[in-house]
Amino acid sequence: MIGKTNIANNGGVKAIIMRWERNRMALSGNAERLYRKGNYARTYTEVSATDPGRAWREGMVSGNGENGYILSGSPYSDCIIFQYMWLNFPTPDPREIPEELTGQLDDARRNVFQLNDQWKITHADGRTRKRTFFYAYHPGHQLRLNMANRGTVTEYERWTNYETAETGVRYADEFGEWIRTSFTSREDNVSVMKIERSSAGAKIDMTISIDDISGMYKAGGGMTGLQYKKLVDPNADYIAQVAHYPSYPGSELIDGGYAGLTQVIVVNGSKKRVLLADTNEQINVGAVQNPAIQVDGADAVYLITQSNRSFDMGKLEDFAGSIHYPLIDELLNHTNAIAGKYQDGSGHFDYDAALAPHAAKHAEEFNAIRFTLDGDDDCREANNETLINAQKESKSRINHAFMEQVYNQGRYALICCSGSSAPRLYGMWTGEWNPGWHAIYTLDANVNLQVSPMNTGQFTFAQLGYIAFFLRNASDFEYNARMSYGMHDAIQVSVNSDGDRAMQVEYDNKYPFQYWNAGASWCLLPIFEYWQCYGNRQIPIQPAMRIHDLKKLLGVRDGGLTDEEFTKLVRKGYLDLEQDILLPLLTKQANFWEQLCTPEYYTDPSGNACYESGKTRLNPGEKYVLIPTYSPENHPIGYNSTITANATMDLSAARDGLKMTIAIEKAIKREGYEAAVGKWEALLELLPDYKLDKDGALREWAMNEYEENNDHRHLSHLYPAWPAYETQNNMELRKAAIIAVENRNRYNTSDTTAGHGWMHKALVCARLKDGDGVVSSLLPMMTDSGYYTSLMTDHDTNRRNDCYCTDTLFGTLGAVNEALLYSNTGEIEVLPALPSEWKSGTITGLMARAGVEVKELSWDFNVITFTLQSVSDHNGIKVRAGLSWIKGMVNGKEAEVHGDELGSYLRIPLSAGNEVRVVLILPNR
């Protein structure tokens, strides 16, 4: 039961609020900022109610991983577009894998082996396969605040407070100074807005309405069948939108829909229900089309909003005549409870009291990392527009103030869309219907890039959301392996998921996603790295996991858990990271690779691909051929099919996946683990070797029969460098990977705009010790049109695909983290890929994948200084540096320097909780 909250007895939270209030008061008037850490803009782009175009993308964002919003910041006609992570707009496309898929495997293998690039994937009736699609993400209700008091705007600014997840708008006019602030609460799962009378005492007079869905950007096409209503209760206590999705046979949303409700609380004023002019919108089936709330003479107005969806909205044909909506009741009850929970002494809603418990959680998460680069001090206090323009004028170097702000914005936004799921292509924010690539989860690069900073960046909500996302889709991953390959007790991650489903339906001849094999290894790697960083954890069971679909997947044995074991597991209320998640899922991932390998397709000792029908085992010197494979969206020159064999991505993913499985087996040491380790080690030895091209480059396909194609944005064959670790201790492979990157730089001319390609390259360059390569990979999005004035990012350097996208924003964090700290089990390298222009700086709080926090890492011309703290006892670490150094000090004493083929290092024993200070003396730089 939600009760009233009194912050007076909570000293820590009260101190937080007082500090923020002091900052507001001290920095009011002509001051630059109304917050301690954040960003601000001096301009806004109004989102009109009809034909708004892309204006929403300039809006500032907040969220808690489930609910959130975009705020335009217009002084007199502000627009708040509410978000709910699980909103999915259904289509008539099927939600099951075609039965004929399994039977096409032999044909696919035979034609790939015979180099027949004309073979076609077909439907059961022989027609060439036509790709179908997942559902599309969409916005919630678009709330509009029309102010009656209008004048000439001066001193305008809008801002984002990184510590509180508040967005704000401040401006002055003839009526005084106006301020309104908002946040989405991680504590209470609502969005809250505070609007106060002006500094001169002018009251609030405004109309609160909901814009037509059909007027929003990209609405219309594909919207057939949607019905919705706008609702205002007789007392004007709330305004809401409730919608019923189209009803398609086979859809889990056949009776589904969604709603968003905004409760309106007025202090010392009046409110009433009014009717605005009808717009005759066809999909609006309300008895009254355009109800609104008129507020007059208020000292303050508070808006409390929540969105949700339902799978049981009743039948579509009954929706227009309905007058009762259980989902609206649920939202009203929740917002009422929050309104009652936080009240001041006079019984009014207390915004600061509602903010405090949320802000304490959010601030702790945001402040876990602090990143500074010395230089460009003249831009430190600059607004977003100035920073963006300063960076655009600097084509060959990153402005350090801009770099810091981009890093902070990425960290902020990743926190805001974390907790219940992984980030979507759009993070969790959209102001458009039918968004680019449906704003789904793309797992062959995009999601992977977005979670790249998750573990090293010392996030906590992000990992829980990511694990929940993987588990939510895991039953479909098992379905995929069964239908694509006829496998059992195995998982195959799909290229795409809409969050509700992830089965193999989005495939055709151009995009044969059903044969993308690397997904389970790649998508389990962040969970494995979570374990490397933090050790074993108890992961709370949450509804988003769909735990009752996982009985056969959460046990290491073929067939999964028994009924008794599963009941016991659910009753615990949590999953053990090692025993319940990593061991069974990594095993099923390893089972996939074992079953993909067939002795009928192999390479002879000379590396030539061979086929022998009925062959049951390999002979000495022979290796498996992985067939079919798919190296995302690329194909060899002269072979016009992307269905291939021995994709380097798959070879590396298989190696890395098997090594993770072996590591977790050795860590847990379950009964009989030695046999499992032996089986996976034997399979590792039989995987194909990588192949080098005639110039020494790592080839994208380990096949003598293929010719490399480097005119492509994807870098899938660099998997051994990132996300895997093979190039760290294999100098020959590292050199081959460096040449492969150089070839992409030289020959990729047809598509150099995609942000995900540049972020992927930045992460690869960081692992290849190329700091200037990291910078040159980040610059294209920074110096063209990749950033909006909100500091959110587009899909492309030039916005050519009309697609908002957080790949760049979040991937930049990952690249910076990797450039400043490399780590793996038992080893740490500080500044492995420091850009040459980053002469001095500091980063605090990075986590190493060795169970160690690097509490502070700083560098300048003469010295590298860092502090290590282990999460466990008996943790011996090899410590290296990417810069040449001449002496090492550990806790004030000169340390013995060791050496190997990779260079000098220190051996440092660590124990849990104890800090060790390390100083590396540099020669003059």
PDB file of N, CA, C and O in Angstrom, residues 785-819:
ATOM      1  N   SER A 785      25.738  15.913 -39.115  1.00  0.00           N
ATOM      2  CA  SER A 785      24.422  16.204 -38.518  1.00  0.00           C
ATOM      3  C   SER A 785      23.943  15.076 -37.626  1.00  0.00           C
ATOM      4  O   SER A 785      22.747  14.813 -37.524  1.00  0.00           O
ATOM      5  N   GLY A 786      24.864  14.397 -36.957  1.00  0.00           N
ATOM      6  CA  GLY A 786      24.498  13.248 -36.146  1.00  0.00           C
ATOM      7  C   GLY A 786      23.819  13.591 -34.836  1.00  0.00           C
ATOM      8  O   GLY A 786      23.114  12.764 -34.269  1.00  0.00           O
ATOM      9  N   TYR A 787      24.024  14.831 -34.338  1.00  0.00           N
ATOM     10  CA  TYR A 787      23.509  15.215 -33.021  1.00  0.00           C
ATOM     11  C   TYR A 787      22.410  16.258 -33.137  1.00  0.00           C
ATOM     12  O   TYR A 787      22.523  17.221 -33.894  1.00  0.00           O
ATOM     13  N   TYR A 788      21.345  16.052 -32.369  1.00  0.00           N
ATOM     14  CA  TYR A 788      20.273  17.036 -32.246  1.00  0.00           C
ATOM     15  C   TYR A 788      20.606  18.009 -31.124  1.00  0.00           C
ATOM     16  O   TYR A 788      21.515  17.757 -30.312  1.00  0.00           O
ATOM     17  N   THR A 789      19.857  19.114 -31.041  1.00  0.00           N
ATOM     18  CA  THR A 789      20.131  20.098 -29.994  1.00  0.00           C
ATOM     19  C   THR A 789      19.805  19.570 -28.602  1.00  0.00           C
ATOM     20  O   THR A 789      20.196  20.175 -27.599  1.00  0.00           O
ATOM     21  N   SER A 790      19.112  18.458 -28.525  1.00  0.00           N
ATOM     22  CA  SER A 790      18.895  17.771 -27.250  1.00  0.00           C
ATOM     23  C   SER A 790      20.099  16.921 -26.863  1.00  0.00           C
ATOM     24  O   SER A 790      20.126  16.337 -25.778  1.00  0.00           O
ATOM     25  N   LEU A 791      21.086  16.816 -27.763  1.00  0.00           N
ATOM     26  CA  LEU A 791      22.257  15.942 -27.656  1.00  0.00           C
ATOM     27  C   LEU A 791      21.886  14.467 -27.809  1.00  0.00           C
ATOM     28  O   LEU A 791      22.697  13.595 -27.499  1.00  0.00           O
ATOM     29  N   MET A 792      20.686  14.175 -28.266  1.00  0.00           N
ATOM     30  CA  MET A 792      20.361  12.829 -28.720  1.00  0.00           C
ATOM     31  C   MET A 792      20.838  12.693 -30.166  1.00  0.00           C
ATOM     32  O   MET A 792      21.225  13.678 -30.804  1.00  0.00           O
ATOM     33  N   THR A 793      20.832  11.472 -30.702  1.00  0.00           N
ATOM     34  CA  THR A 793      21.513  11.233 -31.962  1.00  0.00           C
ATOM     35  C   THR A 793      20.623  10.602 -33.025  1.00  0.00           C
ATOM     36  O   THR A 793      19.615   9.961 -32.730  1.00  0.00           O
ATOM     37  N   ASP A 794      21.063  10.768 -34.262  1.00  0.00           N
ATOM     38  CA  ASP A 794      20.406  10.215 -35.436  1.00  0.00           C
ATOM     39  C   ASP A 794      21.073   8.892 -35.813  1.00  0.00           C
ATOM     40  O   ASP A 794      22.125   8.529 -35.290  1.00  0.00           O
ATOM     41  N   HIS A 795      20.457   8.193 -36.755  1.00  0.00           N
ATOM     42  CA  HIS A 795      21.014   6.949 -37.271  1.00  0.00           C
ATOM     43  C   HIS A 795      22.220   7.196 -38.172  1.00  0.00           C
ATOM     44  O   HIS A 795      23.106   6.347 -38.283  1.00  0.00           O
ATOM     45  N   ASP A 796      22.267   8.378 -38.813  1.00  0.00           N
ATOM     46  CA  ASP A 796      23.270   8.631 -39.839  1.00  0.00           C
ATOM     47  C   ASP A 796      23.955   9.970 -39.630  1.00  0.00           C
ATOM     48  O   ASP A 796      23.420  10.871 -38.971  1.00  0.00           O
ATOM     49  N   THR A 797      25.106  10.103 -40.250  1.00  0.00           N
ATOM     50  CA  THR A 797      25.830  11.362 -40.200  1.00  0.00           C
ATOM     51  C   THR A 797      25.018  12.487 -40.826  1.00  0.00           C
ATOM     52  O   THR A 797      25.046  13.630 -40.358  1.00  0.00           O
ATOM     53  N   ASN A 798      24.281  12.163 -41.906  1.00  0.00           N
ATOM     54  CA  ASN A 798      23.543  13.182 -42.663  1.00  0.00           C
ATOM     55  C   ASN A 798      22.032  13.032 -42.552  1.00  0.00           C
ATOM     56  O   ASN A 798      21.291  13.654 -43.309  1.00  0.00           O
ATOM     57  N   ARG A 799      21.566  12.186 -41.636  1.00  0.00           N
ATOM     58  CA  ARG A 799      20.137  11.982 -41.355  1.00  0.00           C
ATOM     59  C   ARG A 799      19.386  11.455 -42.580  1.00  0.00           C
ATOM     60  O   ARG A 799      18.166  11.652 -42.706  1.00  0.00           O
ATOM     61  N   ARG A 800      20.066  10.742 -43.454  1.00  0.00           N
ATOM     62  CA  ARG A 800      19.448  10.352 -44.723  1.00  0.00           C
ATOM     63  C   ARG A 800      18.345   9.318 -44.561  1.00  0.00           C
ATOM     64  O   ARG A 800      17.472   9.200 -45.425  1.00  0.00           O
ATOM     65  N   ASN A 801      18.363   8.538 -43.487  1.00  0.00           N
ATOM     66  CA  ASN A 801      17.341   7.506 -43.300  1.00  0.00           C
ATOM     67  C   ASN A 801      16.170   7.971 -42.442  1.00  0.00           C
ATOM     68  O   ASN A 801      15.295   7.161 -42.116  1.00  0.00           O
ATOM     69  N   ASP A 802      16.165   9.246 -42.073  1.00  0.00           N
ATOM     70  CA  ASP A 802      15.049   9.792 -41.295  1.00  0.00           C
ATOM     71  C   ASP A 802      14.769   8.926 -40.060  1.00  0.00           C
ATOM     72  O   ASP A 802      13.656   8.484 -39.820  1.00  0.00           O
ATOM     73  N   CYS A 803      15.815   8.695 -39.274  1.00  0.00           N
ATOM     74  CA  CYS A 803      15.720   7.718 -38.178  1.00  0.00           C
ATOM     75  C   CYS A 803      16.487   8.213 -36.953  1.00  0.00           C
ATOM     76  O   CYS A 803      17.709   8.332 -36.977  1.00  0.00           O
ATOM     77  N   TYR A 804      15.754   8.514 -35.924  1.00  0.00           N
ATOM     78  CA  TYR A 804      16.321   8.774 -34.585  1.00  0.00           C
ATOM     79  C   TYR A 804      16.967   7.474 -34.120  1.00  0.00           C
ATOM     80  O   TYR A 804      16.456   6.380 -34.392  1.00  0.00           O
ATOM     81  N   CYS A 805      18.065   7.553 -33.406  1.00  0.00           N
ATOM     82  CA  CYS A 805      18.758   6.302 -33.057  1.00  0.00           C
ATOM     83  C   CYS A 805      19.779   6.575 -31.975  1.00  0.00           C
ATOM     84  O   CYS A 805      20.516   7.563 -32.046  1.00  0.00           O
ATOM     85  N   THR A 806      19.850   5.695 -30.973  1.00  0.00           N
ATOM     86  CA  THR A 806      20.781   5.901 -29.862  1.00  0.00           C
ATOM     87  C   THR A 806      22.048   5.059 -29.967  1.00  0.00           C
ATOM     88  O   THR A 806      22.835   5.023 -29.022  1.00  0.00           O
ATOM     89  N   ASP A 807      22.276   4.408 -31.106  1.00  0.00           N
ATOM     90  CA  ASP A 807      23.527   3.660 -31.299  1.00  0.00           C
ATOM     91  C   ASP A 807      24.746   4.522 -31.022  1.00  0.00           C
ATOM     92  O   ASP A 807      25.676   4.124 -30.316  1.00  0.00           O
ATOM     93  N   THR A 808      24.766   5.696 -31.642  1.00  0.00           N
ATOM     94  CA  THR A 808      25.937   6.572 -31.524  1.00  0.00           C
ATOM     95  C   THR A 808      26.082   7.092 -30.107  1.00  0.00           C
ATOM     96  O   THR A 808      27.184   7.099 -29.541  1.00  0.00           O
ATOM     97  N   LEU A 809      24.988   7.521 -29.511  1.00  0.00           N
ATOM     98  CA  LEU A 809      25.058   8.103 -28.176  1.00  0.00           C
ATOM     99  C   LEU A 809      25.601   7.110 -27.160  1.00  0.00           C
ATOM    100  O   LEU A 809      26.489   7.431 -26.358  1.00  0.00           O
ATOM    101  N   PHE A 810      25.087   5.890 -27.191  1.00  0.00           N
ATOM    102  CA  PHE A 810      25.520   4.888 -26.217  1.00  0.00           C
ATOM    103  C   PHE A 810      26.825   4.213 -26.648  1.00  0.00           C
ATOM    104  O   PHE A 810      27.659   3.873 -25.814  1.00  0.00           O
ATOM    105  N   GLY A 811      26.986   4.006 -27.957  1.00  0.00           N
ATOM    106  CA  GLY A 811      28.215   3.375 -28.440  1.00  0.00           C
ATOM    107  C   GLY A 811      29.436   4.221 -28.166  1.00  0.00           C
ATOM    108  O   GLY A 811      30.537   3.690 -27.946  1.00  0.00           O
ATOM    109  N   THR A 812      29.273   5.547 -28.161  1.00  0.00           N
ATOM    110  CA  THR A 812      30.396   6.430 -27.842  1.00  0.00           C
ATOM    111  C   THR A 812      30.901   6.173 -26.431  1.00  0.00           C
ATOM    112  O   THR A 812      32.116   6.161 -26.189  1.00  0.00           O
ATOM    113  N   LEU A 813      29.997   5.963 -25.489  1.00  0.00           N
ATOM    114  CA  LEU A 813      30.428   5.619 -24.124  1.00  0.00           C
ATOM    115  C   LEU A 813      31.288   4.369 -24.123  1.00  0.00           C
ATOM    116  O   LEU A 813      32.341   4.323 -23.476  1.00  0.00           O
ATOM    117  N   GLY A 814      30.814   3.343 -24.831  1.00  0.00           N
ATOM    118  CA  GLY A 814      31.559   2.093 -24.872  1.00  0.00           C
ATOM    119  C   GLY A 814      32.942   2.286 -25.452  1.00  0.00           C
ATOM    120  O   GLY A 814      33.934   1.741 -24.937  1.00  0.00           O
ATOM    121  N   ALA A 815      33.045   3.069 -26.533  1.00  0.00           N
ATOM    122  CA  ALA A 815      34.335   3.287 -27.181  1.00  0.00           C
ATOM    123  C   ALA A 815      35.296   4.041 -26.272  1.00  0.00           C
ATOM    124  O   ALA A 815      36.483   3.699 -26.186  1.00  0.00           O
ATOM    125  N   VAL A 816      34.792   5.071 -25.583  1.00  0.00           N
ATOM    126  CA  VAL A 816      35.658   5.826 -24.671  1.00  0.00           C
ATOM    127  C   VAL A 816      36.121   4.923 -23.520  1.00  0.00           C
ATOM    128  O   VAL A 816      37.308   4.917 -23.160  1.00  0.00           O
ATOM    129  N   ASN A 817      35.199   4.163 -22.958  1.00  0.00           N
ATOM    130  CA  ASN A 817      35.587   3.266 -21.862  1.00  0.00           C
ATOM    131  C   ASN A 817      36.669   2.288 -22.299  1.00  0.00           C
ATOM    132  O   ASN A 817      37.634   2.038 -21.579  1.00  0.00           O
ATOM    133  N   GLU A 818      36.504   1.708 -23.493  1.00  0.00           N
ATOM    134  CA  GLU A 818      37.477   0.726 -23.982  1.00  0.00           C
ATOM    135  C   GLU A 818      38.803   1.390 -24.324  1.00  0.00           C
ATOM    136  O   GLU A 818      39.861   0.767 -24.181  1.00  0.00           O
ATOM    137  N   ALA A 819      38.769   2.638 -24.783  1.00  0.00           N
ATOM    138  CA  ALA A 819      40.017   3.333 -25.102  1.00  0.00           C
ATOM    139  C   ALA A 819      40.822   3.643 -23.846  1.00  0.00           C
ATOM    140  O   ALA A 819      42.056   3.697 -23.877  1.00  0.00           O
TER     141      ALA A 819
END
